[in-house]
Amino acid sequence: QVQLVESGGGLVQAGGSLRLSCVASERAFSRYGMGWFRQAPGKEREFVAAIRWSGAITYYADSVKGRFTISRDNARNTVSLQMNSLKPEDTAVYYCAASYGMGYSDYGKRSIYDYWGQGTQVTVSS
């Protein structure tokens, strides 16, 4: 069982930045592909970004490309999401997730993720 704990959410003005972090309990963290999803009130949970086990390959939703950066530190069992140029439409609960069998085309599908964190709220004011 992998436990994921997110932190770093908060309230920020439009144009500002936040950095989310997710710490995993699993020693074999480096074997997992990691992803970030978000869910706004009344909406489906949507893919934001993902990173493969080595950190060499990353993926982004079109809505955040060029503004958000996902990274990982396997020595610290941590994955991070640097969010710049935030917009009010980025307001959501952000979830970290771990996938043992991430493929090269399914990284955006919720179903491939085996473990989820509890989420952290990000609110962007206009």
mmCIF file with all atom_site columns, C-alpha atoms in Angstrom:
data_model
loop_
_atom_site.group_PDB
_atom_site.id
_atom_site.type_symbol
_atom_site.label_atom_id
_atom_site.label_alt_id
_atom_site.label_comp_id
_atom_site.label_asym_id
_atom_site.label_entity_id
_atom_site.label_seq_id
_atom_site.pdbx_PDB_ins_code
_atom_site.Cartn_x
_atom_site.Cartn_y
_atom_site.Cartn_z
_atom_site.occupancy
_atom_site.B_iso_or_equiv
_atom_site.pdbx_formal_charge
_atom_site.auth_seq_id
_atom_site.auth_comp_id
_atom_site.auth_asym_id
_atom_site.auth_atom_id
_atom_site.pdbx_PDB_model_num
ATOM 1   C CA . GLN A 1 1   ? 0.000   0.000  0.000   1.00 0.00 ? 1   GLN A CA 1
ATOM 2   C CA . VAL A 1 2   ? 1.432   3.348  -1.054  1.00 0.00 ? 2   VAL A CA 1
ATOM 3   C CA . GLN A 1 3   ? 0.454   6.416  0.900   1.00 0.00 ? 3   GLN A CA 1
ATOM 4   C CA . LEU A 1 4   ? 0.659   9.772  -0.830  1.00 0.00 ? 4   LEU A CA 1
ATOM 5   C CA . VAL A 1 5   ? 0.537   13.079 1.024   1.00 0.00 ? 5   VAL A CA 1
ATOM 6   C CA . GLU A 1 6   ? 0.201   16.355 -0.853  1.00 0.00 ? 6   GLU A CA 1
ATOM 7   C CA . SER A 1 7   ? 1.099   19.797 0.432   1.00 0.00 ? 7   SER A CA 1
ATOM 8   C CA . GLY A 1 8   ? 1.633   23.312 -0.850  1.00 0.00 ? 8   GLY A CA 1
ATOM 9   C CA . GLY A 1 9   ? -1.861  24.354 -1.802  1.00 0.00 ? 9   GLY A CA 1
ATOM 10  C CA . GLY A 1 10  ? -3.310  27.719 -0.859  1.00 0.00 ? 10  GLY A CA 1
ATOM 11  C CA . LEU A 1 11  ? -4.784  30.996 -2.026  1.00 0.00 ? 11  LEU A CA 1
ATOM 12  C CA . VAL A 1 12  ? -2.934  33.034 -4.636  1.00 0.00 ? 12  VAL A CA 1
ATOM 13  C CA . GLN A 1 13  ? -3.765  35.915 -6.929  1.00 0.00 ? 13  GLN A CA 1
ATOM 14  C CA . ALA A 1 14  ? -4.003  35.451 -10.671 1.00 0.00 ? 14  ALA A CA 1
ATOM 15  C CA . GLY A 1 15  ? -0.546  35.538 -12.223 1.00 0.00 ? 15  GLY A CA 1
ATOM 16  C CA . GLY A 1 16  ? 1.055   34.145 -9.097  1.00 0.00 ? 16  GLY A CA 1
ATOM 17  C CA . SER A 1 17  ? 2.825   30.874 -8.433  1.00 0.00 ? 17  SER A CA 1
ATOM 18  C CA . LEU A 1 18  ? 2.501   27.860 -6.155  1.00 0.00 ? 18  LEU A CA 1
ATOM 19  C CA . ARG A 1 19  ? 4.538   24.712 -5.741  1.00 0.00 ? 19  ARG A CA 1
ATOM 20  C CA . LEU A 1 20  ? 2.781   21.493 -4.808  1.00 0.00 ? 20  LEU A CA 1
ATOM 21  C CA . SER A 1 21  ? 4.644   18.545 -3.340  1.00 0.00 ? 21  SER A CA 1
ATOM 22  C CA . CYS A 1 22  ? 3.671   14.924 -2.862  1.00 0.00 ? 22  CYS A CA 1
ATOM 23  C CA . VAL A 1 23  ? 5.595   12.548 -0.625  1.00 0.00 ? 23  VAL A CA 1
ATOM 24  C CA . ALA A 1 24  ? 5.197   8.793  -1.052  1.00 0.00 ? 24  ALA A CA 1
ATOM 25  C CA . SER A 1 25  ? 5.603   6.176  1.646   1.00 0.00 ? 25  SER A CA 1
ATOM 26  C CA . GLU A 1 26  ? 6.796   3.498  -0.736  1.00 0.00 ? 26  GLU A CA 1
ATOM 27  C CA . ARG A 1 27  ? 10.488  2.585  -0.860  1.00 0.00 ? 27  ARG A CA 1
ATOM 28  C CA . ALA A 1 28  ? 10.029  1.496  -4.469  1.00 0.00 ? 28  ALA A CA 1
ATOM 29  C CA . PHE A 1 29  ? 8.788   4.961  -5.394  1.00 0.00 ? 29  PHE A CA 1
ATOM 30  C CA . SER A 1 30  ? 11.119  5.075  -8.384  1.00 0.00 ? 30  SER A CA 1
ATOM 31  C CA . ARG A 1 31  ? 9.198   2.207  -10.014 1.00 0.00 ? 31  ARG A CA 1
ATOM 32  C CA . TYR A 1 32  ? 6.015   4.270  -10.224 1.00 0.00 ? 32  TYR A CA 1
ATOM 33  C CA . GLY A 1 33  ? 4.908   6.736  -12.798 1.00 0.00 ? 33  GLY A CA 1
ATOM 34  C CA . MET A 1 34  ? 3.419   9.741  -11.031 1.00 0.00 ? 34  MET A CA 1
ATOM 35  C CA . GLY A 1 35  ? 0.634   12.067 -12.001 1.00 0.00 ? 35  GLY A CA 1
ATOM 36  C CA . TRP A 1 36  ? -1.202  15.160 -10.895 1.00 0.00 ? 36  TRP A CA 1
ATOM 37  C CA . PHE A 1 37  ? -4.940  15.553 -11.412 1.00 0.00 ? 37  PHE A CA 1
ATOM 38  C CA . ARG A 1 38  ? -7.358  18.243 -10.366 1.00 0.00 ? 38  ARG A CA 1
ATOM 39  C CA . GLN A 1 39  ? -11.052 18.513 -9.686  1.00 0.00 ? 39  GLN A CA 1
ATOM 40  C CA . ALA A 1 40  ? -13.048 21.708 -9.643  1.00 0.00 ? 40  ALA A CA 1
ATOM 41  C CA . PRO A 1 41  ? -16.496 21.878 -8.000  1.00 0.00 ? 41  PRO A CA 1
ATOM 42  C CA . GLY A 1 42  ? -19.104 20.195 -10.156 1.00 0.00 ? 42  GLY A CA 1
ATOM 43  C CA . LYS A 1 43  ? -16.561 18.920 -12.652 1.00 0.00 ? 43  LYS A CA 1
ATOM 44  C CA . GLU A 1 44  ? -14.847 15.642 -13.430 1.00 0.00 ? 44  GLU A CA 1
ATOM 45  C CA . ARG A 1 45  ? -11.359 14.984 -12.133 1.00 0.00 ? 45  ARG A CA 1
ATOM 46  C CA . GLU A 1 46  ? -8.994  15.868 -14.942 1.00 0.00 ? 46  GLU A CA 1
ATOM 47  C CA . PHE A 1 47  ? -5.413  15.115 -15.859 1.00 0.00 ? 47  PHE A CA 1
ATOM 48  C CA . VAL A 1 48  ? -2.856  17.869 -15.296 1.00 0.00 ? 48  VAL A CA 1
ATOM 49  C CA . ALA A 1 49  ? 0.636   16.373 -15.642 1.00 0.00 ? 49  ALA A CA 1
ATOM 50  C CA . ALA A 1 50  ? 2.546   13.101 -15.379 1.00 0.00 ? 50  ALA A CA 1
ATOM 51  C CA . ILE A 1 51  ? 6.138   11.958 -15.147 1.00 0.00 ? 51  ILE A CA 1
ATOM 52  C CA . ARG A 1 52  ? 7.652   8.584  -15.894 1.00 0.00 ? 52  ARG A CA 1
ATOM 53  C CA . TRP A 1 53  ? 9.623   6.606  -13.292 1.00 0.00 ? 53  TRP A CA 1
ATOM 54  C CA . SER A 1 54  ? 13.004  7.976  -14.373 1.00 0.00 ? 54  SER A CA 1
ATOM 55  C CA . GLY A 1 55  ? 11.855  11.569 -14.629 1.00 0.00 ? 55  GLY A CA 1
ATOM 56  C CA . ALA A 1 56  ? 13.106  11.749 -18.200 1.00 0.00 ? 56  ALA A CA 1
ATOM 57  C CA . ILE A 1 57  ? 9.685   11.995 -19.824 1.00 0.00 ? 57  ILE A CA 1
ATOM 58  C CA . THR A 1 58  ? 6.877   14.312 -18.798 1.00 0.00 ? 58  THR A CA 1
ATOM 59  C CA . TYR A 1 59  ? 3.372   14.918 -20.077 1.00 0.00 ? 59  TYR A CA 1
ATOM 60  C CA . TYR A 1 60  ? 1.031   17.885 -19.697 1.00 0.00 ? 60  TYR A CA 1
ATOM 61  C CA . ALA A 1 61  ? -2.553  18.804 -20.359 1.00 0.00 ? 61  ALA A CA 1
ATOM 62  C CA . ASP A 1 62  ? -2.835  21.477 -23.033 1.00 0.00 ? 62  ASP A CA 1
ATOM 63  C CA . SER A 1 63  ? -4.419  23.843 -20.518 1.00 0.00 ? 63  SER A CA 1
ATOM 64  C CA . VAL A 1 64  ? -1.275  23.949 -18.354 1.00 0.00 ? 64  VAL A CA 1
ATOM 65  C CA . LYS A 1 65  ? 1.493   23.420 -20.897 1.00 0.00 ? 65  LYS A CA 1
ATOM 66  C CA . GLY A 1 66  ? 4.121   26.144 -20.617 1.00 0.00 ? 66  GLY A CA 1
ATOM 67  C CA . ARG A 1 67  ? 2.903   27.214 -17.162 1.00 0.00 ? 67  ARG A CA 1
ATOM 68  C CA . PHE A 1 68  ? 3.244   24.087 -15.013 1.00 0.00 ? 68  PHE A CA 1
ATOM 69  C CA . THR A 1 69  ? 6.299   21.879 -14.527 1.00 0.00 ? 69  THR A CA 1
ATOM 70  C CA . ILE A 1 70  ? 6.293   18.413 -12.994 1.00 0.00 ? 70  ILE A CA 1
ATOM 71  C CA . SER A 1 71  ? 9.452   16.980 -11.483 1.00 0.00 ? 71  SER A CA 1
ATOM 72  C CA . ARG A 1 72  ? 10.488  14.201 -9.145  1.00 0.00 ? 72  ARG A CA 1
ATOM 73  C CA . ASP A 1 73  ? 13.238  13.360 -6.675  1.00 0.00 ? 73  ASP A CA 1
ATOM 74  C CA . ASN A 1 74  ? 13.421  9.606  -6.305  1.00 0.00 ? 74  ASN A CA 1
ATOM 75  C CA . ALA A 1 75  ? 15.905  9.865  -3.460  1.00 0.00 ? 75  ALA A CA 1
ATOM 76  C CA . ARG A 1 76  ? 13.309  11.771 -1.444  1.00 0.00 ? 76  ARG A CA 1
ATOM 77  C CA . ASN A 1 77  ? 10.232  9.897  -2.711  1.00 0.00 ? 77  ASN A CA 1
ATOM 78  C CA . THR A 1 78  ? 8.814   13.221 -3.838  1.00 0.00 ? 78  THR A CA 1
ATOM 79  C CA . VAL A 1 79  ? 7.029   14.535 -6.894  1.00 0.00 ? 79  VAL A CA 1
ATOM 80  C CA . SER A 1 80  ? 6.406   18.244 -7.328  1.00 0.00 ? 80  SER A CA 1
ATOM 81  C CA . LEU A 1 81  ? 4.260   20.491 -9.472  1.00 0.00 ? 81  LEU A CA 1
ATOM 82  C CA . GLN A 1 82  ? 5.504   24.034 -10.026 1.00 0.00 ? 82  GLN A CA 1
ATOM 83  C CA . MET A 1 83  ? 2.583   26.180 -11.108 1.00 0.00 ? 83  MET A CA 1
ATOM 84  C CA . ASN A 1 84  ? 3.272   29.597 -12.621 1.00 0.00 ? 84  ASN A CA 1
ATOM 85  C CA . SER A 1 85  ? 1.048   32.220 -14.235 1.00 0.00 ? 85  SER A CA 1
ATOM 86  C CA . LEU A 1 86  ? -1.926  30.847 -12.369 1.00 0.00 ? 86  LEU A CA 1
ATOM 87  C CA . LYS A 1 87  ? -5.416  31.619 -13.604 1.00 0.00 ? 87  LYS A CA 1
ATOM 88  C CA . PRO A 1 88  ? -8.775  31.553 -11.796 1.00 0.00 ? 88  PRO A CA 1
ATOM 89  C CA . GLU A 1 89  ? -9.703  28.502 -13.873 1.00 0.00 ? 89  GLU A CA 1
ATOM 90  C CA . ASP A 1 90  ? -6.837  26.608 -12.212 1.00 0.00 ? 90  ASP A CA 1
ATOM 91  C CA . THR A 1 91  ? -8.831  26.657 -8.973  1.00 0.00 ? 91  THR A CA 1
ATOM 92  C CA . ALA A 1 92  ? -9.418  23.063 -7.892  1.00 0.00 ? 92  ALA A CA 1
ATOM 93  C CA . VAL A 1 93  ? -8.421  20.338 -5.490  1.00 0.00 ? 93  VAL A CA 1
ATOM 94  C CA . TYR A 1 94  ? -5.158  18.879 -6.769  1.00 0.00 ? 94  TYR A CA 1
ATOM 95  C CA . TYR A 1 95  ? -4.429  15.184 -6.344  1.00 0.00 ? 95  TYR A CA 1
ATOM 96  C CA . CYS A 1 96  ? -1.195  13.263 -6.594  1.00 0.00 ? 96  CYS A CA 1
ATOM 97  C CA . ALA A 1 97  ? -1.400  9.706  -7.949  1.00 0.00 ? 97  ALA A CA 1
ATOM 98  C CA . ALA A 1 98  ? 0.930   6.742  -8.489  1.00 0.00 ? 98  ALA A CA 1
ATOM 99  C CA . SER A 1 99  ? 0.836   4.244  -11.348 1.00 0.00 ? 99  SER A CA 1
ATOM 100 C CA . TYR A 1 100 ? 2.851   1.027  -11.415 1.00 0.00 ? 100 TYR A CA 1
ATOM 101 C CA . GLY A 1 101 ? 2.095   0.233  -15.051 1.00 0.00 ? 101 GLY A CA 1
ATOM 102 C CA . MET A 1 102 ? 2.043   3.616  -16.770 1.00 0.00 ? 102 MET A CA 1
ATOM 103 C CA . GLY A 1 103 ? 2.242   3.212  -20.534 1.00 0.00 ? 103 GLY A CA 1
ATOM 104 C CA . TYR A 1 104 ? 3.274   5.704  -23.157 1.00 0.00 ? 104 TYR A CA 1
ATOM 105 C CA . SER A 1 105 ? -0.259  6.669  -24.162 1.00 0.00 ? 105 SER A CA 1
ATOM 106 C CA . ASP A 1 106 ? -2.445  6.120  -21.081 1.00 0.00 ? 106 ASP A CA 1
ATOM 107 C CA . TYR A 1 107 ? -0.827  8.524  -18.614 1.00 0.00 ? 107 TYR A CA 1
ATOM 108 C CA . GLY A 1 108 ? -3.902  10.776 -18.629 1.00 0.00 ? 108 GLY A CA 1
ATOM 109 C CA . LYS A 1 109 ? -6.387  8.065  -17.672 1.00 0.00 ? 109 LYS A CA 1
ATOM 110 C CA . ARG A 1 110 ? -7.465  7.916  -14.036 1.00 0.00 ? 110 ARG A CA 1
ATOM 111 C CA . SER A 1 111 ? -7.931  4.157  -14.267 1.00 0.00 ? 111 SER A CA 1
ATOM 112 C CA . ILE A 1 112 ? -4.212  3.393  -14.581 1.00 0.00 ? 112 ILE A CA 1
ATOM 113 C CA . TYR A 1 113 ? -3.356  5.019  -11.253 1.00 0.00 ? 113 TYR A CA 1
ATOM 114 C CA . ASP A 1 114 ? -3.223  2.627  -8.325  1.00 0.00 ? 114 ASP A CA 1
ATOM 115 C CA . TYR A 1 115 ? -2.913  5.045  -5.431  1.00 0.00 ? 115 TYR A CA 1
ATOM 116 C CA . TRP A 1 116 ? -4.201  8.557  -4.726  1.00 0.00 ? 116 TRP A CA 1
ATOM 117 C CA . GLY A 1 117 ? -3.488  11.248 -2.200  1.00 0.00 ? 117 GLY A CA 1
ATOM 118 C CA . GLN A 1 118 ? -6.131  13.112 -0.237  1.00 0.00 ? 118 GLN A CA 1
ATOM 119 C CA . GLY A 1 119 ? -5.796  16.287 -2.284  1.00 0.00 ? 119 GLY A CA 1
ATOM 120 C CA . THR A 1 120 ? -4.765  19.859 -1.619  1.00 0.00 ? 120 THR A CA 1
ATOM 121 C CA . GLN A 1 121 ? -6.868  22.936 -2.394  1.00 0.00 ? 121 GLN A CA 1
ATOM 122 C CA . VAL A 1 122 ? -5.586  25.552 -4.817  1.00 0.00 ? 122 VAL A CA 1
ATOM 123 C CA . THR A 1 123 ? -7.591  28.752 -5.109  1.00 0.00 ? 123 THR A CA 1
ATOM 124 C CA . VAL A 1 124 ? -6.684  31.466 -7.604  1.00 0.00 ? 124 VAL A CA 1
ATOM 125 C CA . SER A 1 125 ? -8.405  34.803 -7.145  1.00 0.00 ? 125 SER A CA 1
ATOM 126 C CA . SER A 1 126 ? -8.979  37.228 -9.998  1.00 0.00 ? 126 SER A CA 1
#
